[in-house]
XYZ file of C-alpha atoms in Angstrom:
473
model
C 0.343 0.270 0.028
C 2.883 2.583 1.474
C 4.506 1.350 -2.038
C 1.721 2.446 -3.944
C 1.014 5.825 -2.381
C 5.016 6.105 -3.055
C 4.361 5.656 -7.041
C 1.403 7.679 -7.669
C 3.069 10.540 -5.427
C 6.031 10.476 -8.568
C 3.602 10.253 -11.277
C 2.101 12.874 -9.652
C 5.332 15.198 -9.069
C 7.073 14.257 -12.038
C 3.694 15.069 -14.351
C 3.496 18.796 -12.413
C 6.827 19.030 -13.508
C 6.639 17.613 -17.536
C 3.957 20.219 -17.351
C 6.286 23.289 -15.794
C 8.673 22.878 -18.288
C 6.252 23.133 -21.253
C 4.869 26.185 -19.803
C 7.684 27.572 -19.447
C 8.801 26.824 -23.477
C 5.819 28.086 -23.980
C 6.526 31.124 -21.905
C 10.268 32.099 -23.550
C 8.319 31.534 -26.958
C 5.963 34.288 -26.420
C 8.670 36.583 -24.688
C 10.877 35.818 -28.084
C 7.444 36.884 -29.957
C 6.917 40.003 -28.804
C 10.159 41.205 -29.328
C 10.261 40.242 -32.911
C 7.245 42.321 -32.949
C 9.457 45.061 -32.131
C 11.546 44.797 -34.087
C 9.743 43.976 -36.998
C 7.367 46.797 -36.702
C 9.481 49.633 -35.433
C 11.483 49.690 -39.066
C 8.224 49.376 -41.233
C 6.813 52.149 -38.400
C 9.798 55.152 -39.173
C 9.145 54.394 -42.458
C 6.054 54.937 -42.915
C 6.295 57.477 -40.254
C 9.064 59.492 -43.534
C 6.903 58.817 -46.168
C 4.248 61.073 -44.288
C 6.697 63.242 -43.765
C 8.179 64.173 -47.020
C 4.238 64.082 -47.992
C 3.197 66.888 -45.742
C 7.463 68.661 -47.071
C 9.758 67.801 -49.247
C 12.339 68.573 -47.831
C 12.283 65.599 -45.660
C 12.593 63.530 -48.164
C 16.509 64.373 -47.319
C 16.468 63.926 -44.153
C 18.487 60.300 -43.196
C 15.878 57.364 -43.600
C 16.492 54.738 -40.640
C 15.801 50.962 -40.801
C 15.673 51.770 -44.391
C 17.413 49.529 -47.413
C 15.674 46.474 -48.717
C 12.756 46.588 -47.815
C 11.942 42.568 -45.763
C 8.388 41.221 -45.130
C 7.539 40.388 -41.860
C 3.823 39.903 -42.586
C 3.686 36.704 -40.974
C 4.356 35.580 -37.006
C 4.631 38.094 -34.957
C 2.476 40.416 -36.778
C -0.104 38.370 -38.154
C -3.329 39.158 -36.170
C -4.239 36.482 -34.517
C -8.290 37.166 -35.115
C -7.652 35.622 -38.748
C -6.085 32.218 -37.650
C -9.586 32.064 -34.947
C -11.128 30.008 -36.730
C -8.091 26.946 -37.598
C -7.312 27.163 -33.530
C -9.089 26.782 -30.543
C -9.912 29.203 -27.796
C -7.297 29.827 -26.012
C -7.555 28.102 -21.509
C -7.954 31.313 -19.035
C -4.329 29.404 -17.638
C -2.772 30.372 -21.139
C -4.753 33.334 -20.879
C -3.016 34.204 -17.213
C 0.045 32.888 -18.794
C 0.666 34.962 -21.569
C -0.329 37.907 -19.862
C 2.893 36.936 -17.303
C 4.882 36.933 -20.242
C 3.913 39.831 -21.376
C 4.060 41.951 -18.093
C 7.444 40.645 -17.517
C 8.533 40.969 -20.790
C 7.253 45.199 -21.539
C 8.532 45.955 -17.637
C 12.245 44.138 -19.963
C 11.928 46.049 -22.840
C 10.961 49.075 -20.386
C 14.750 48.885 -18.815
C 16.525 49.138 -21.987
C 14.694 52.308 -22.549
C 17.008 55.509 -22.282
C 16.395 57.793 -19.842
C 16.447 61.496 -19.663
C 19.862 61.032 -18.627
C 21.378 58.751 -20.101
C 20.527 60.702 -23.568
C 21.468 63.178 -22.164
C 24.668 61.322 -21.320
C 24.597 59.392 -25.200
C 23.985 63.264 -26.609
C 27.864 64.649 -24.572
C 29.504 61.412 -26.450
C 28.670 62.034 -29.538
C 29.882 65.596 -29.677
C 33.038 64.380 -27.822
C 33.642 61.999 -30.387
C 32.846 64.753 -33.242
C 35.396 64.152 -36.003
C 36.938 67.493 -37.698
C 36.074 70.070 -39.454
C 33.893 70.322 -36.637
C 30.841 73.010 -37.551
C 28.357 73.935 -34.476
C 24.899 72.372 -34.419
C 26.242 70.313 -37.979
C 28.686 68.031 -35.822
C 29.623 64.911 -37.634
C 31.449 61.621 -36.581
C 33.340 59.085 -38.786
C 32.760 55.404 -38.324
C 35.733 54.450 -36.001
C 35.359 57.577 -33.538
C 31.105 56.283 -33.656
C 32.768 52.889 -33.186
C 34.846 54.058 -30.052
C 31.497 56.394 -29.206
C 29.436 52.659 -28.867
C 32.376 51.322 -26.735
C 31.621 54.216 -24.788
C 27.806 54.151 -24.307
C 27.383 49.508 -23.734
C 30.261 50.196 -21.447
C 28.155 53.101 -18.938
C 24.824 52.039 -20.024
C 24.618 48.419 -20.055
C 23.182 48.681 -23.301
C 22.229 46.413 -26.066
C 23.337 46.946 -29.523
C 19.712 47.964 -30.778
C 20.062 52.261 -29.897
C 24.682 51.626 -30.848
C 24.765 49.332 -33.575
C 27.457 49.501 -36.441
C 24.521 48.685 -38.865
C 22.774 51.748 -38.249
C 26.067 54.418 -38.854
C 25.857 52.084 -42.488
C 22.228 53.465 -43.507
C 22.604 57.158 -42.382
C 23.335 59.185 -45.097
C 27.636 59.684 -45.102
C 29.493 62.709 -46.511
C 32.584 62.763 -48.649
C 34.410 62.513 -45.348
C 32.177 58.937 -45.042
C 31.148 61.111 -41.836
C 27.088 60.844 -40.793
C 25.035 63.917 -38.824
C 25.522 63.329 -35.352
C 22.272 65.334 -34.679
C 20.264 62.848 -37.331
C 21.631 60.183 -35.507
C 20.507 61.325 -32.024
C 17.088 61.452 -33.919
C 16.941 58.325 -34.409
C 18.003 56.954 -30.800
C 15.067 59.188 -29.931
C 12.176 58.259 -32.816
C 13.410 54.376 -32.070
C 12.886 55.078 -28.074
C 9.702 56.815 -28.219
C 7.971 54.198 -30.865
C 9.151 51.371 -28.070
C 7.631 53.362 -25.244
C 4.436 53.950 -26.961
C 3.701 50.342 -27.978
C 4.381 48.841 -24.970
C 2.195 51.206 -23.371
C -1.002 50.090 -26.007
C 0.479 46.366 -26.038
C -0.764 46.359 -21.542
C -4.138 47.100 -22.913
C -4.616 45.229 -25.055
C -6.337 42.396 -22.907
C -6.546 39.408 -26.025
C -2.593 39.821 -26.802
C -3.959 40.263 -30.600
C -2.341 42.790 -30.680
C -5.433 45.105 -31.167
C -7.126 47.449 -29.177
C -11.224 47.889 -28.429
C -12.316 51.339 -28.705
C -12.740 50.228 -24.510
C -9.307 49.398 -24.742
C -8.489 52.607 -26.530
C -10.483 54.748 -23.589
C -8.429 53.097 -20.919
C -5.180 54.202 -22.693
C -5.678 57.369 -23.354
C -6.929 57.916 -19.952
C -3.571 56.387 -18.027
C -2.048 58.032 -20.393
C -3.436 61.528 -18.913
C -1.677 60.845 -15.687
C 1.517 60.518 -17.571
C 1.376 64.459 -19.448
C 2.105 67.231 -17.053
C -1.012 69.601 -19.276
C -3.177 66.812 -18.102
C -2.304 65.194 -14.622
C -4.311 67.354 -12.785
C -7.791 67.231 -15.128
C -11.055 67.048 -12.530
C -12.915 64.286 -12.284
C -16.106 65.229 -14.305
C -13.574 67.023 -16.830
C -11.777 63.532 -17.535
C -14.652 61.731 -18.776
C -15.467 64.388 -21.243
C -12.013 65.031 -21.951
C -11.257 61.247 -23.119
C -15.305 61.076 -24.647
C -13.704 64.082 -27.274
C -9.943 62.485 -27.948
C -11.669 58.840 -28.039
C -13.354 60.120 -30.853
C -10.580 62.154 -33.152
C -10.056 57.959 -33.531
C -12.862 56.793 -34.682
C -12.627 59.590 -37.152
C -10.113 59.037 -38.800
C -8.592 54.600 -37.862
C -11.760 53.521 -37.752
C -15.009 55.751 -39.339
C -17.004 51.952 -40.503
C -17.112 51.582 -36.323
C -15.061 48.202 -36.134
C -15.151 49.174 -32.481
C -10.636 47.741 -33.738
C -7.332 49.492 -33.284
C -4.599 47.863 -34.704
C -1.748 48.502 -32.841
C 0.453 49.361 -35.615
C -2.000 51.535 -37.872
C -2.347 53.290 -34.181
C 1.807 53.805 -34.049
C 2.171 55.100 -37.766
C -1.570 57.319 -37.904
C -0.641 61.339 -37.875
C -3.460 61.346 -35.675
C -1.588 59.175 -32.402
C 1.295 61.635 -33.526
C -1.043 64.224 -32.594
C -1.711 62.678 -29.139
C 1.956 62.346 -28.535
C 2.957 65.990 -29.162
C 1.239 66.487 -25.791
C 4.229 65.619 -24.197
C 5.630 68.384 -25.513
C 5.864 71.160 -22.502
C 7.184 73.888 -25.289
C 3.920 73.908 -27.691
C 2.907 77.577 -28.275
C -0.320 78.561 -28.242
C -1.015 78.949 -31.934
C -0.139 75.037 -31.489
C -1.760 73.986 -28.403
C -5.366 75.861 -30.173
C -4.631 73.227 -33.513
C -4.391 70.504 -31.153
C -6.874 68.429 -31.024
C -5.994 66.692 -27.880
C -4.690 69.765 -25.799
C -7.486 71.034 -23.137
C -7.464 74.224 -24.930
C -8.677 73.081 -27.748
C -11.279 70.035 -26.423
C -12.739 73.053 -23.305
C -13.750 74.772 -26.528
C -15.759 72.003 -28.463
C -17.667 71.086 -25.118
C -18.270 74.739 -24.439
C -19.279 75.323 -27.690
C -21.857 72.248 -27.098
C -22.888 74.053 -24.088
C -23.482 77.159 -25.487
C -26.022 75.728 -28.620
C -27.718 73.222 -25.676
C -29.803 76.315 -24.273
C -32.273 73.794 -23.116
C -29.563 72.227 -21.205
C -31.099 69.007 -22.361
C -27.585 66.975 -23.073
C -28.600 67.225 -26.283
C -28.992 69.701 -29.434
C -32.521 70.548 -31.114
C -32.736 70.978 -34.711
C -33.568 74.556 -34.101
C -30.387 74.640 -31.691
C -28.213 72.962 -34.141
C -29.304 75.184 -36.582
C -27.498 78.384 -34.322
C -24.651 76.916 -34.866
C -21.636 78.779 -36.280
C -23.841 82.546 -36.206
C -27.318 80.548 -37.869
C -24.923 79.780 -40.954
C -26.366 76.423 -41.415
C -29.488 75.602 -44.279
C -32.046 74.148 -42.436
C -31.924 70.976 -45.010
C -28.551 70.679 -43.956
C -29.673 70.339 -39.998
C -31.937 68.236 -41.667
C -29.770 65.796 -42.994
C -27.410 65.532 -41.443
C -30.412 64.304 -38.726
C -31.982 61.729 -40.292
C -28.608 60.021 -41.039
C -26.605 60.048 -38.507
C -29.671 60.136 -35.225
C -30.952 56.968 -34.828
C -32.625 57.064 -31.354
C -36.509 57.979 -31.226
C -36.068 61.812 -30.091
C -34.402 62.875 -32.905
C -31.634 65.086 -31.385
C -27.671 65.801 -31.641
C -26.052 64.177 -28.736
C -22.423 65.088 -27.883
C -20.949 62.050 -29.905
C -22.253 63.205 -32.972
C -21.618 66.948 -32.442
C -17.966 66.044 -32.398
C -18.084 64.571 -35.403
C -20.141 66.528 -36.879
C -16.959 69.444 -35.374
C -14.093 66.781 -36.730
C -15.417 66.348 -40.340
C -16.184 70.446 -40.195
C -11.969 70.847 -38.936
C -11.526 68.398 -41.572
C -13.520 69.221 -44.419
C -10.325 68.164 -47.019
C -9.750 64.769 -45.221
C -11.674 61.825 -46.860
C -13.154 60.136 -43.974
C -14.607 64.821 -43.550
C -15.834 64.337 -47.276
C -17.372 60.970 -46.502
C -19.027 61.985 -43.305
C -20.855 64.215 -45.462
C -21.404 63.185 -48.963
C -24.303 60.648 -47.370
C -26.095 63.613 -45.970
C -25.219 65.237 -49.772
C -26.243 62.120 -51.159
C -30.449 62.878 -50.583
C -31.716 59.929 -52.799
C -29.280 57.664 -52.472
C -27.736 56.325 -56.178
C -24.683 56.767 -55.618
C -24.242 60.426 -57.217
C -25.144 63.872 -57.192
C -27.145 65.799 -60.185
C -27.862 69.561 -60.721
C -31.134 69.396 -59.250
C -29.899 68.391 -55.715
C -27.444 70.819 -56.070
C -29.539 73.422 -56.718
C -31.840 71.343 -54.014
C -28.732 72.662 -50.914
C -28.241 75.893 -52.879
C -31.348 77.626 -52.584
C -31.158 77.674 -48.794
C -27.394 79.555 -49.357
C -29.000 82.664 -51.160
C -31.806 82.524 -49.286
C -29.134 82.999 -46.030
C -27.123 85.642 -47.845
C -29.724 87.559 -48.829
C -31.147 87.919 -45.430
C -27.517 87.862 -43.478
C -25.082 89.872 -45.743
C -27.869 91.469 -48.021
C -26.664 90.250 -50.896
C -28.924 89.274 -53.997
C -27.076 89.006 -56.828
C -25.624 84.966 -57.548
C -27.786 83.230 -60.014
C -28.312 79.756 -59.987
C -26.685 78.033 -63.001
C -23.665 80.945 -62.083
C -23.365 78.341 -58.816
C -24.111 75.388 -60.197
C -20.908 75.650 -62.402
C -18.937 77.293 -60.296
C -19.257 73.777 -58.493
C -18.990 71.526 -60.850
C -15.943 73.167 -62.134
C -14.334 72.878 -58.835
C -15.013 68.851 -59.220
C -14.240 67.808 -62.357
C -16.498 64.799 -62.405
C -15.384 62.125 -65.294
C -18.544 61.233 -65.887
C -19.777 62.162 -69.542
C -23.422 63.627 -67.836
C -22.549 65.476 -65.443
C -22.820 63.307 -62.351
C -20.895 63.783 -60.056
C -19.701 61.109 -57.336
C -17.931 60.821 -54.069
C -15.032 59.426 -55.785
C -15.405 62.742 -57.258
C -15.568 64.800 -54.594
C -12.908 62.716 -52.904
C -9.940 62.538 -55.940
C -10.993 66.582 -56.291
C -8.396 69.181 -53.561
C -11.595 71.625 -52.957
C -13.982 69.015 -52.447
C -14.392 69.560 -48.839
C -14.896 73.757 -49.522
C -17.034 72.557 -52.160
C -19.308 71.185 -49.045
C -19.050 73.912 -47.039
C -20.281 75.586 -49.552
C -23.425 74.228 -49.482
C -24.373 73.478 -47.038
C -23.314 76.563 -44.433
C -23.565 80.593 -45.769
C -20.763 81.326 -43.787
C -18.576 79.888 -45.604
C -19.583 79.948 -48.653
C -19.775 83.988 -48.777
C -15.834 83.801 -47.439
C -15.127 81.264 -50.283
C -16.703 84.075 -52.650
C -14.928 87.492 -51.112
C -11.762 85.539 -50.962
C -9.969 88.023 -52.910
C -11.346 91.013 -51.525
C -10.559 89.696 -47.790
C -7.217 88.968 -48.710
C -6.395 92.978 -50.535
C -8.058 94.226 -47.031
C -5.644 91.882 -44.588
């Protein structure tokens, strides 16, 4: 009997050891996968951000492109969403999910330790300047390969860091002058960018509850709330306004990155998006007042949007009626536009505009030349759901514009046919029949301006008198 118990005990201990060894191997695999994912994504995101910079200003094309070179395929393995293979794999058990969570948390802690602190970045900058190669030009310092190797040895010895920031491979990928030197400011910018990208990814990863590299809307809200505690200008937010701030902030992420309201945000898409970069600009403590007002995520900007909503909502009901919405922008919106806005976007039976829809409208209004802005307004303009606008539909919207111009501006010298011709010349539709499609508006650089002319009398008047206004200024 005792012998049987002893054998049973040994068997249980053997099974337990096998279980622990198996899960330890799985944890190592999870960590390796996360590490590969960060390295691979950093390459792609750095390239995407560089392309966006070049599109904004041609001079960025001369800036060295970090991590460029031969294109590598990262579509497999770590970057592949687990949701795409969910149908072919069984659902993980609670133990496996907990193991993944622990592995990820340990990995995040490990990777955070490798990010250079402010003091370490200062040390790196000093080491670079001390290793600069002759001839030295202030603010344009350069370093040759031998000096770079000396600098790398110093940094690895002093900072105890891996070669991910100090690899000779980085030197080879940067633009060099006729003396074979690279720009110290450009190299240091790379160190800053890579550290920032890795830190942002780690921050996002900790809210990815199902480990598929995708955040839900609720998880993204949690990330925004977490970020508030790290941004000096937002730390003092009062609890009641913090809810408004998060609500206002998340709407722009949805507006730009999730126009179909699927509630999913791929972490790679977030990291390389301009809206995420705009949010990260809040860490810049030296923003000017103009920069603060032009950044959607600053407190002054959020406060301005919310105050506009409150001032329109004179009934204090928390939602805007038709008449309240018609007061927007000094009463310049047409009634047909507000009616169509509520028909297309107000789903509840009370037929009032809540704060979320108002914020979406403001985003579309302020970003009228973006594809997202044009698509938002297109649903309203396409009254008969034909997929195109005819001169009849255009004249329908302009009729109210002309009435408002007469009553508000005292102007009564516009001909409808001239306005229609102006719109068609701005949009330049491809159809021989003269029908304007959504794609025509998306292709036109004046598509958003044209839309506002049909729905906002003040926008129309400002466009029509733009030359006189420029002369007066």
